[in-house]
Coordinates of C-alpha atoms and ligand atoms in Angstrom, one line a residue:
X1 CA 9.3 -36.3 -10.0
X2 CA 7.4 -36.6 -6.8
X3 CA 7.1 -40.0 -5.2
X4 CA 4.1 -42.2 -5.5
X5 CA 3.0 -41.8 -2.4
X6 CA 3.3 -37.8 -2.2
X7 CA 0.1 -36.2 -1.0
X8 CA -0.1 -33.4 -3.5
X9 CA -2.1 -31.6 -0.7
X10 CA 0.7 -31.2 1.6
X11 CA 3.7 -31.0 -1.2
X12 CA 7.1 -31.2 0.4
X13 CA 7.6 -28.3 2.9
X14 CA 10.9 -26.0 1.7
X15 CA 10.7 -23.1 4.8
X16 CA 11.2 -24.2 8.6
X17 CA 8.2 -21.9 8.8
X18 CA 5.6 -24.3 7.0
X19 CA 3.2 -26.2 9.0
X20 CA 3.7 -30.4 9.8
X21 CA 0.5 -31.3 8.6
X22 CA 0.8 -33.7 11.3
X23 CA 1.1 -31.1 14.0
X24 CA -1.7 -28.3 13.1
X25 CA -4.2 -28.4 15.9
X26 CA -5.7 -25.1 15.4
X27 CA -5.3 -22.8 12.6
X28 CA -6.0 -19.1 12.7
X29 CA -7.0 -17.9 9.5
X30 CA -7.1 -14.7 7.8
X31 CA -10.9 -14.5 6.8
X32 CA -12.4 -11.9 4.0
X33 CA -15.6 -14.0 3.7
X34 CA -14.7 -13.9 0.1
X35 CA -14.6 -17.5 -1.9
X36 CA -10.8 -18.2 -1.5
X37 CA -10.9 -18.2 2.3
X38 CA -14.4 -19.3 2.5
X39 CA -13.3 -22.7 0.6
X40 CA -10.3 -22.6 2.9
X41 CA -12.3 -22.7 6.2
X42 CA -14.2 -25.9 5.1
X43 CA -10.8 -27.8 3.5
X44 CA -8.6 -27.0 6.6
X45 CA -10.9 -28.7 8.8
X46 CA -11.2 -31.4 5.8
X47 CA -8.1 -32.0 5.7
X48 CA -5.7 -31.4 8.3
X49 CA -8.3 -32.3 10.5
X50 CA -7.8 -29.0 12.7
X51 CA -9.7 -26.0 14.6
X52 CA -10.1 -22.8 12.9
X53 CA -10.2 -19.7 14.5
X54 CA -10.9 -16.2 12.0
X55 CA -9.7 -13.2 12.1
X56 CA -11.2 -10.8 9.8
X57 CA -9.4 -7.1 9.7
X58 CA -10.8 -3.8 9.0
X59 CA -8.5 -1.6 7.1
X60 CA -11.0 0.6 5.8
X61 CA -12.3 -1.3 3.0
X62 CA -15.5 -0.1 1.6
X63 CA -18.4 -1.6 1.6
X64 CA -18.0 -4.8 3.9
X65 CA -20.4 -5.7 6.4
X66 CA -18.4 -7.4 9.2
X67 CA -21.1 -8.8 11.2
X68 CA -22.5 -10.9 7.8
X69 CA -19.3 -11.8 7.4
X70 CA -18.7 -13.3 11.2
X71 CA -21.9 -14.8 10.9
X72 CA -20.9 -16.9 7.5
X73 CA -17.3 -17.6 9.1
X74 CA -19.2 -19.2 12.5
X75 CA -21.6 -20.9 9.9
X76 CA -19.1 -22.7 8.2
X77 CA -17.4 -24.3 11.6
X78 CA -15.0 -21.4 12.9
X79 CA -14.9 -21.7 16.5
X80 CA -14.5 -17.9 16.4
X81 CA -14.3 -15.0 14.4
X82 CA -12.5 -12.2 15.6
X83 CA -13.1 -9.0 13.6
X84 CA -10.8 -5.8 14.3
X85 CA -10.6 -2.3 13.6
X86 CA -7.6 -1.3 12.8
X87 CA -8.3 1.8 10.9
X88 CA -6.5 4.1 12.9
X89 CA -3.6 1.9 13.9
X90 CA -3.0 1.8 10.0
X91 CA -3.4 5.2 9.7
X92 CA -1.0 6.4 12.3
X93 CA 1.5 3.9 12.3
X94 CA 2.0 3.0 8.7
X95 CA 0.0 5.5 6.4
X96 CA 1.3 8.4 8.3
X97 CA 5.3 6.9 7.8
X98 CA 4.1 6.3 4.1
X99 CA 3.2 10.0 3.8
X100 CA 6.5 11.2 5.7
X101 CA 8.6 9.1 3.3
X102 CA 6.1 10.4 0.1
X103 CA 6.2 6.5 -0.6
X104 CA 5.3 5.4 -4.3
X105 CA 7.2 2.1 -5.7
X106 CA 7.9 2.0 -9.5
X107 CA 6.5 5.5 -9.5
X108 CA 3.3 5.4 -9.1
X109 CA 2.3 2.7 -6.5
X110 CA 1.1 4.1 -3.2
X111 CA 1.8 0.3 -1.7
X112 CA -1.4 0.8 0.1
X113 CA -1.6 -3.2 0.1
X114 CA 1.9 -3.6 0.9
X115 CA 1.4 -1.0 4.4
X116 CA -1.5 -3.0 4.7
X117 CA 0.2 -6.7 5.5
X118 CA 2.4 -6.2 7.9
X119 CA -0.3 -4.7 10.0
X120 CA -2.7 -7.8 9.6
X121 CA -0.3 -10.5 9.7
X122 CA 0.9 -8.9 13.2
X123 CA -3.0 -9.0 14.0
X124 CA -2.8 -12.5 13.1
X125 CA 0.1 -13.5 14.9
X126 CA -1.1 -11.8 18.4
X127 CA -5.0 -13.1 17.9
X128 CA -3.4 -16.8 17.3
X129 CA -1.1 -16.2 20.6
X130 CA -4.1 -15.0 22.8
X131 CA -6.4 -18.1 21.1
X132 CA -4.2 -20.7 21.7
X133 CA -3.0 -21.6 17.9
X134 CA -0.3 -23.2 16.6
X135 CA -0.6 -22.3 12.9
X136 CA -1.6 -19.2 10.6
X137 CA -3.3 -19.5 7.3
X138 CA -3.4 -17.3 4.8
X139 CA -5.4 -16.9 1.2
X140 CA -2.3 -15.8 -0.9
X141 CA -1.1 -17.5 -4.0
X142 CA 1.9 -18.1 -4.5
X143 CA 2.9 -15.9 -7.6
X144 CA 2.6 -12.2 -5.6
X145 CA 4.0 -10.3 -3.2
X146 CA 1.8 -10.8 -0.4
X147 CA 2.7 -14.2 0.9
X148 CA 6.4 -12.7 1.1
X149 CA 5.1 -9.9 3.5
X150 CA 2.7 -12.3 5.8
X151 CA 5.0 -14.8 5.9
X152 CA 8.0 -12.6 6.8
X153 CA 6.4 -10.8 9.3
X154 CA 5.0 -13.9 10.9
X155 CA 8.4 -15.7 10.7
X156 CA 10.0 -12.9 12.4
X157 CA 7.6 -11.7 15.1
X158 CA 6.9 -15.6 16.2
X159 CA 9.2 -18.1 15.6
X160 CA 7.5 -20.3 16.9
X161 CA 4.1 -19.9 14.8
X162 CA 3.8 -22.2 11.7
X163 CA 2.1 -20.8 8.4
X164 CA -0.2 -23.0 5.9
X165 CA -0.9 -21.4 2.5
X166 CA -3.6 -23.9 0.8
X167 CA -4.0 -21.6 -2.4
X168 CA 0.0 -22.0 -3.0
X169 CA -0.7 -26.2 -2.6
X170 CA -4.7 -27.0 -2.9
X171 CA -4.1 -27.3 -6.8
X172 CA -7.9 -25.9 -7.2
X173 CA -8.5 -23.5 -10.3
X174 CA -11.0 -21.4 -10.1
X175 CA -13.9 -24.2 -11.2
X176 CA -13.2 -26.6 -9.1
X177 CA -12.9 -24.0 -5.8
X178 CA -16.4 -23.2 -7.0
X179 CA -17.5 -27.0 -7.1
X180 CA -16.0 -27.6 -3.6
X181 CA -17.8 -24.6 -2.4
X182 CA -21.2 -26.1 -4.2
X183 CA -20.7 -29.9 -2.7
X184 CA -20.1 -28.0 1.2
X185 CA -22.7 -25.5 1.5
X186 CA -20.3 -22.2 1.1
X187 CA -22.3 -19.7 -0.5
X188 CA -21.3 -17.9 -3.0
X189 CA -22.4 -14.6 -4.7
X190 CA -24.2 -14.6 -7.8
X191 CA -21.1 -12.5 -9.1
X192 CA -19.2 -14.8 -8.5
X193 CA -20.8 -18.0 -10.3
X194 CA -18.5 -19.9 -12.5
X195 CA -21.3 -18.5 -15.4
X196 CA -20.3 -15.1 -14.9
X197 CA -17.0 -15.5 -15.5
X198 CA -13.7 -14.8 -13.1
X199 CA -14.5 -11.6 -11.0
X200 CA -11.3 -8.7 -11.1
X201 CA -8.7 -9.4 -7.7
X202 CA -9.4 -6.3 -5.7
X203 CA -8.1 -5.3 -2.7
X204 CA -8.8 -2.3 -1.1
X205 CA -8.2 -0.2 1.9
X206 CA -8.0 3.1 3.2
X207 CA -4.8 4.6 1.1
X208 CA -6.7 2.9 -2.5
X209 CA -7.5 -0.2 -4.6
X210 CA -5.9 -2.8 -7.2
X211 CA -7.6 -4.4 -9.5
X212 CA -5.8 -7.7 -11.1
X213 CA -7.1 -10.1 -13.7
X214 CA -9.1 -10.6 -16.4
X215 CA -8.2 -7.9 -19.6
X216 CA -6.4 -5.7 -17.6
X217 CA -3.6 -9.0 -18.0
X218 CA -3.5 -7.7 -22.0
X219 CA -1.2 -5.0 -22.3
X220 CA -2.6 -3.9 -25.2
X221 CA -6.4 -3.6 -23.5
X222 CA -7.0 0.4 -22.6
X223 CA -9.4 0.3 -19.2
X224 CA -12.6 -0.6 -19.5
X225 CA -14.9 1.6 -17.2
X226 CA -16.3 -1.5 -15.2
X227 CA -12.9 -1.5 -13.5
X228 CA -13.4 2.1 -11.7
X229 CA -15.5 1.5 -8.5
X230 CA -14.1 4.5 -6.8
X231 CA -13.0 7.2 -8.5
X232 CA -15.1 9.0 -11.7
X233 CA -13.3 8.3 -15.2
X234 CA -11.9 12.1 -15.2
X235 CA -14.4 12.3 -18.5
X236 CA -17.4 12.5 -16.2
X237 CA -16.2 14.7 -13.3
X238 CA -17.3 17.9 -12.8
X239 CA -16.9 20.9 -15.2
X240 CA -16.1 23.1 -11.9
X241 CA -12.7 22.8 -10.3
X242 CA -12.6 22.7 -6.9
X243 CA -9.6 24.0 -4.4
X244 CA -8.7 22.6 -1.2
X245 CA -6.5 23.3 1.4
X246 CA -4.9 20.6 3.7
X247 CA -2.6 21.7 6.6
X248 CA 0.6 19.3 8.1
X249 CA 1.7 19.4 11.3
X250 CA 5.2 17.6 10.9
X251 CA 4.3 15.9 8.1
X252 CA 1.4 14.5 8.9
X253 CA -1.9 16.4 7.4
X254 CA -4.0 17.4 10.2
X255 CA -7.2 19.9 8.8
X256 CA -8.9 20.3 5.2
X257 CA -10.3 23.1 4.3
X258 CA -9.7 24.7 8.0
X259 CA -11.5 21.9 10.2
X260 CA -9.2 20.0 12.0
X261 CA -9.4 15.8 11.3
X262 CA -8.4 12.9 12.9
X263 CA -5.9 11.4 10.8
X264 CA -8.8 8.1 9.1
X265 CA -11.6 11.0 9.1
X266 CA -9.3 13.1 7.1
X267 CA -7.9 10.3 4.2
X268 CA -11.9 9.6 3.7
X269 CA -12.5 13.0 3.5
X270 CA -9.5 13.5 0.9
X271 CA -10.1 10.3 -0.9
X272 CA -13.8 11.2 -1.5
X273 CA -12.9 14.5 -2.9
X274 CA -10.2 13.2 -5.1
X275 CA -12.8 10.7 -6.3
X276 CA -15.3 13.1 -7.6
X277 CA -13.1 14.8 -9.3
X278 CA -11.3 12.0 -11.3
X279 CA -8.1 12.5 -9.0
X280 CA -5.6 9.0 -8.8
X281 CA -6.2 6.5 -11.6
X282 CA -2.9 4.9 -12.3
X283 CA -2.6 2.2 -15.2
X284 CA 0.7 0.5 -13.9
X285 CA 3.4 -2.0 -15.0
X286 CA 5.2 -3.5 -11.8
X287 CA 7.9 -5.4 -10.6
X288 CA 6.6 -7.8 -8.1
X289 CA 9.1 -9.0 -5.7
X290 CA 8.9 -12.6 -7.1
X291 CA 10.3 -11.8 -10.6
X292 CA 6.8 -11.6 -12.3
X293 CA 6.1 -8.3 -14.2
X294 CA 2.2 -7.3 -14.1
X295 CA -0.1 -4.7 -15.1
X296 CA -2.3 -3.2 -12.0
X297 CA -4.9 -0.9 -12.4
X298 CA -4.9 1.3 -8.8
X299 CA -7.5 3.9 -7.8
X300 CA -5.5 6.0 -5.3
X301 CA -7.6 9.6 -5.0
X302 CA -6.3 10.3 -1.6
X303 CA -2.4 9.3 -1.9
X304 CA -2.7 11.1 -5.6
X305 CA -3.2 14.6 -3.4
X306 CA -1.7 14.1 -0.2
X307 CA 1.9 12.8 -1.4
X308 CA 2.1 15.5 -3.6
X309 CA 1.1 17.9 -1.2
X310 CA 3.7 16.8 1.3
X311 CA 6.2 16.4 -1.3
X312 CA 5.8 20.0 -2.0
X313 CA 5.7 21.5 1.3
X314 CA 9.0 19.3 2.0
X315 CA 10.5 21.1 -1.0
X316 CA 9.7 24.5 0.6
X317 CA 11.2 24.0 3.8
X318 CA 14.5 21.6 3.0
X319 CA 17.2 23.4 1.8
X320 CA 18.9 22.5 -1.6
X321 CA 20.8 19.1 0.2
X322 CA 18.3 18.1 1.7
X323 CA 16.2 18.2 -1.0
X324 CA 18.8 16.3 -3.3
X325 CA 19.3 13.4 -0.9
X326 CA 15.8 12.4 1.0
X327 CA 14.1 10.7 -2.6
X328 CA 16.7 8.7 -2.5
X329 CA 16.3 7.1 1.2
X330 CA 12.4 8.0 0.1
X331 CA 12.8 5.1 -3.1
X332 CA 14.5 2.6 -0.7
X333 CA 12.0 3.2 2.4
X334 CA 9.0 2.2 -0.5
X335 CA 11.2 -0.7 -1.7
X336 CA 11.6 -2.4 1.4
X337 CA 8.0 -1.9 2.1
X338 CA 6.9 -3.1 -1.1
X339 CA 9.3 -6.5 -0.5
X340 CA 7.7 -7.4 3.0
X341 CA 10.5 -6.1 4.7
X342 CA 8.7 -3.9 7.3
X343 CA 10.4 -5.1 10.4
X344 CA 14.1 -4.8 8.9
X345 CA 15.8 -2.7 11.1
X346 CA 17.2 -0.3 7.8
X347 CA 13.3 0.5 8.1
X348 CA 13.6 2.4 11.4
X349 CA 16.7 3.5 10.6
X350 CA 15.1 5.3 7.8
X351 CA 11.9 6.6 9.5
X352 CA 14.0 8.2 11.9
X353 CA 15.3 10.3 9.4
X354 CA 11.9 11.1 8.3
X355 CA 10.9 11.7 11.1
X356 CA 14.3 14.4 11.7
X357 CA 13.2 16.1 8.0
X358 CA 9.8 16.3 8.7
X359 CA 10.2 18.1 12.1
X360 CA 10.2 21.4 9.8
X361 CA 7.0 19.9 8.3
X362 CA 4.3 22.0 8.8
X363 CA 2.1 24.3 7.2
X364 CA -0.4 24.9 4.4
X365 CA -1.2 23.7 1.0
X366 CA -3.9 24.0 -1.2
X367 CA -4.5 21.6 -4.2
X368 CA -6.7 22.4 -7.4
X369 CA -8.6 19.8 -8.4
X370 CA -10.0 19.1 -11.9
X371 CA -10.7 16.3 -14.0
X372 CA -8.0 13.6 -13.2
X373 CA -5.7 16.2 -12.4
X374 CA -4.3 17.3 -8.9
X375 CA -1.5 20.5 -8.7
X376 CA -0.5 22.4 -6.2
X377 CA -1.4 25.9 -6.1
X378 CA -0.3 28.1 -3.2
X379 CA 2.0 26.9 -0.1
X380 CA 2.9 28.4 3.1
X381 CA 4.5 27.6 6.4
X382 CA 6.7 29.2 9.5
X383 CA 9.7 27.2 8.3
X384 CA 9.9 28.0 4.4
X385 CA 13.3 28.6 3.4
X386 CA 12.1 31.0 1.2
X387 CA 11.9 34.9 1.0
X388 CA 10.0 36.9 -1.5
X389 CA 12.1 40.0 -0.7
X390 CA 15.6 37.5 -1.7
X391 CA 13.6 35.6 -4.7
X392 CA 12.7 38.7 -6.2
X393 CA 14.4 39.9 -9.5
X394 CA 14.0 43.5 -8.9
X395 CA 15.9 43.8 -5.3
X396 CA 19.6 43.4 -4.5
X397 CA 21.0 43.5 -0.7
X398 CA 20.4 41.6 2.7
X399 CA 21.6 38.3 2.3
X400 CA 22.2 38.3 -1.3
X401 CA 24.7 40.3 -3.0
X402 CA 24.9 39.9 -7.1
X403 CA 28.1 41.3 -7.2
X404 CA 29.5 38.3 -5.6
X405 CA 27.5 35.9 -8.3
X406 CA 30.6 36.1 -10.9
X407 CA 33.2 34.8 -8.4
X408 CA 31.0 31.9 -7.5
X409 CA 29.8 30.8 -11.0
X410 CA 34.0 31.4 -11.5
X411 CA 34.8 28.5 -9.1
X412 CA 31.5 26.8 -9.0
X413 CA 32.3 25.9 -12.6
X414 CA 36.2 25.4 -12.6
X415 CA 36.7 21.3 -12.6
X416 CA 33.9 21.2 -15.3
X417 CA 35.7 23.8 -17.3
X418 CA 39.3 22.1 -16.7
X419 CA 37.8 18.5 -18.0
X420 CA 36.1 20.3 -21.3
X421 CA 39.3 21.8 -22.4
X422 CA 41.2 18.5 -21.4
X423 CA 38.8 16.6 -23.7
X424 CA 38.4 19.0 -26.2
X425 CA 42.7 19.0 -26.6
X426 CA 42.3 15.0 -26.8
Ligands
LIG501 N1 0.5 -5.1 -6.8 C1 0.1 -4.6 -5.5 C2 1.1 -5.1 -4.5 O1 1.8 -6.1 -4.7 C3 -1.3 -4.9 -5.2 C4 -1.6 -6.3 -4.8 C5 -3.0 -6.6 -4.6 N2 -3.2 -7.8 -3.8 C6 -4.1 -8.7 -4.0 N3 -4.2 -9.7 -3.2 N4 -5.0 -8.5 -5.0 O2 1.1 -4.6 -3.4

């Protein structure tokens, strides 16, 4: 039971994080220019009676026009909006690590959200420094795993920022957001009316997009097409295959198709071809960090052919041990970054070794892409522990003698031989 007088805006505060309402002066506030943050522009200057500054980030989202977005943020009161691109930033430092560390959570999430976070909410925390802020706001709700990566990346890189996160406290559904926009002249899209029903909750970047929400919330509901705003439903993609060839340079993919790319140009470029083609629709049940379990829908074309691309070229040049051990440090790297754990030290830790593996990480691979589908078809690099010659069934010598293979299946197989007759006896 709360007590009579608790204002069920500003519910009790459980983090040493969370804002005074009594001491926000000026707010910086993460800004898509979508409804959520729109309304939240307008109500923080409502209601804790503060400045808002915007900052508005650029992770390769398609389709946004930035300056009508500025415009709208400045229209409703902002005393600035800041508006960054931080494309390549993103790309080097955190898709680039995601690729080395072939980083899918629950097996089939490229966490391009979850690289994304960090990234913005260290934007956030230096643009509210350099603007004189005292508090960051955010538009996450408070049943995902996004408010655990902004607010433990703001916690940690400034102590001595606060965080507000109205949509966790506002108690607004969906309709009344809508009315408040109506009643304080935030426009909102025709697609987004309260007649045409709750929109899907994308986000997007670079590395792919989620779609949340609406049917895709019934297990039991196969896709409907509407969903797929990236990549072709692998039913209409072209009847011709289509081969490309992406080259790494220490495990990061530097040239398609021969022509050299910088690192953003080259993901568009990969992402568009894995579109056509059907290439990275994954249906997927997840384990959000909070306990909830929920069905995404992601459109990933360029992870879907770059992380098994690297993953293979790995496989060529790590020997046998190597091979055995690095999906393991791989599946904690991606669990860490899917928790909002970016900064944790085990983090580095684990990129360095990355970064020791993929040393050897260079060389050629060319993908066949057809109809949803993306598999590796030739390899080749300087480092491959591999030798035709040695592979080959039909010649003996060099390194490897067969006469010797007897002795070593002998004592290769000795303990698991002892324990078979020991539990056959018993
Ligand atoms: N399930 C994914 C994740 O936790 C995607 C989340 C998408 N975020 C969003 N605000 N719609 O990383």
């Amino acid at each position: 039971m709360s007590p009579p007088d608790a204002n069920p805006e500003f519910p009790p505060r459980t983090a040493s994080y969370e804002a005074d309402p009594a001491e926000v002066s000026r707010v910086l506030l993460l800004y898509s220019g979508g409804l959520d943050t729109s309304v939240m522009l307008k109500w923080i200057q409502d209601v804790y009676d503060a400045e808002v500054v915007c900052l508005t980030v650029n992770l390769g989202q398609p389709g946004e026009d930035y300056e009508v977005i500025r415009e709208k943020a400045l229209r409703l009161g902002a005393l600035d909006c800041h508006v960054v691109d931080a494309r390549e930033e993103f790309a080097r430092e955190y898709l680039a690590r995601a690729i080395r560390a072939n980083a899918l959570y629950g097996g089939g999430y490229p966490l391009f959200t979850a690289l994304g976070r960090p990234l913005i909410a260290k934007l956030a925390v230096e643009h509210a420094r350099a603007s004189g802020c005292d508090t960051i706001a955010h538009g996450c709700t408070g049943k995902g795993n996004d408010q655990v990566r902004i607010e433990a990346t703001v916690s940690t890189l400034a102590p001595e920022l606060r965080v507000i996160a109205p949509v966790r406290s506002w108690q607004m559904g969906r309709e009344e957001e809508i009315a408040y926009a109506r009643t304080h002249g935030i426009p909102i899209k025709a697609s987004h009316g309260a007649e045409a029903g709750p929109p899907y909750s994308i986000d997007d970047n670079l590395w792919g997009r989620s779609s949340e929400g609406r049917w895709i919330e019934d297990l039991s509901h196969a896709p409907d097409e509407d969903v797929f705003q990236l990549v072709t439903p692998p039913e209409r993609a072209p009847d011709e295959p289509e081969t490309i060839e992406i080259e790494f340079e220490r495990g990061i993919p530097v040239a398609l198709d021969g022509r050299r790319l910088e690192l953003v140009e080259l993901l568009e470029a990969v992402a568009e071809l894995g579109a056509r083609h059907g290439v990275g629709i994954v249906d997927h049940i997840e384990d959000r960090i909070v306990g909830l379990k929920v069905r995404d829908i992601y459109e990933v074309p360029a992870a879907a052919i770059l992380l098994p691309a690297h993953q293979e070229l790995e496989h060529l040049v790590c020997t046998i041990h190597q091979n055995q051990f690095k999906p393991q440090l791989d599946r904690q790297w991606a669990y860490l970054v899917y928790a909002g754990l970016w900064w944790e030290p085990l983090r580095t830790d684990l990129d360095a070794y990355m970064d020791a593996v993929n040393a050897h990480v260079t060389g050629t691979i060319a993908v066949k892409l057809y109809k949803g589908h993306a598999r590796v078809v030739t390899r080749s690099s300087p480092h491959a522990v591999y030798d035709s010659e040695l592979a080959s069934f039909s010649q003996s010598g060099g390194l490897f003698s067969q006469t010797a293979s007897p002795g070593f299946i002998e004592l290769f197989s000795l303990q698991s031989r002892m324990a078979w007759r020991l539990r056959q006896g018993s």
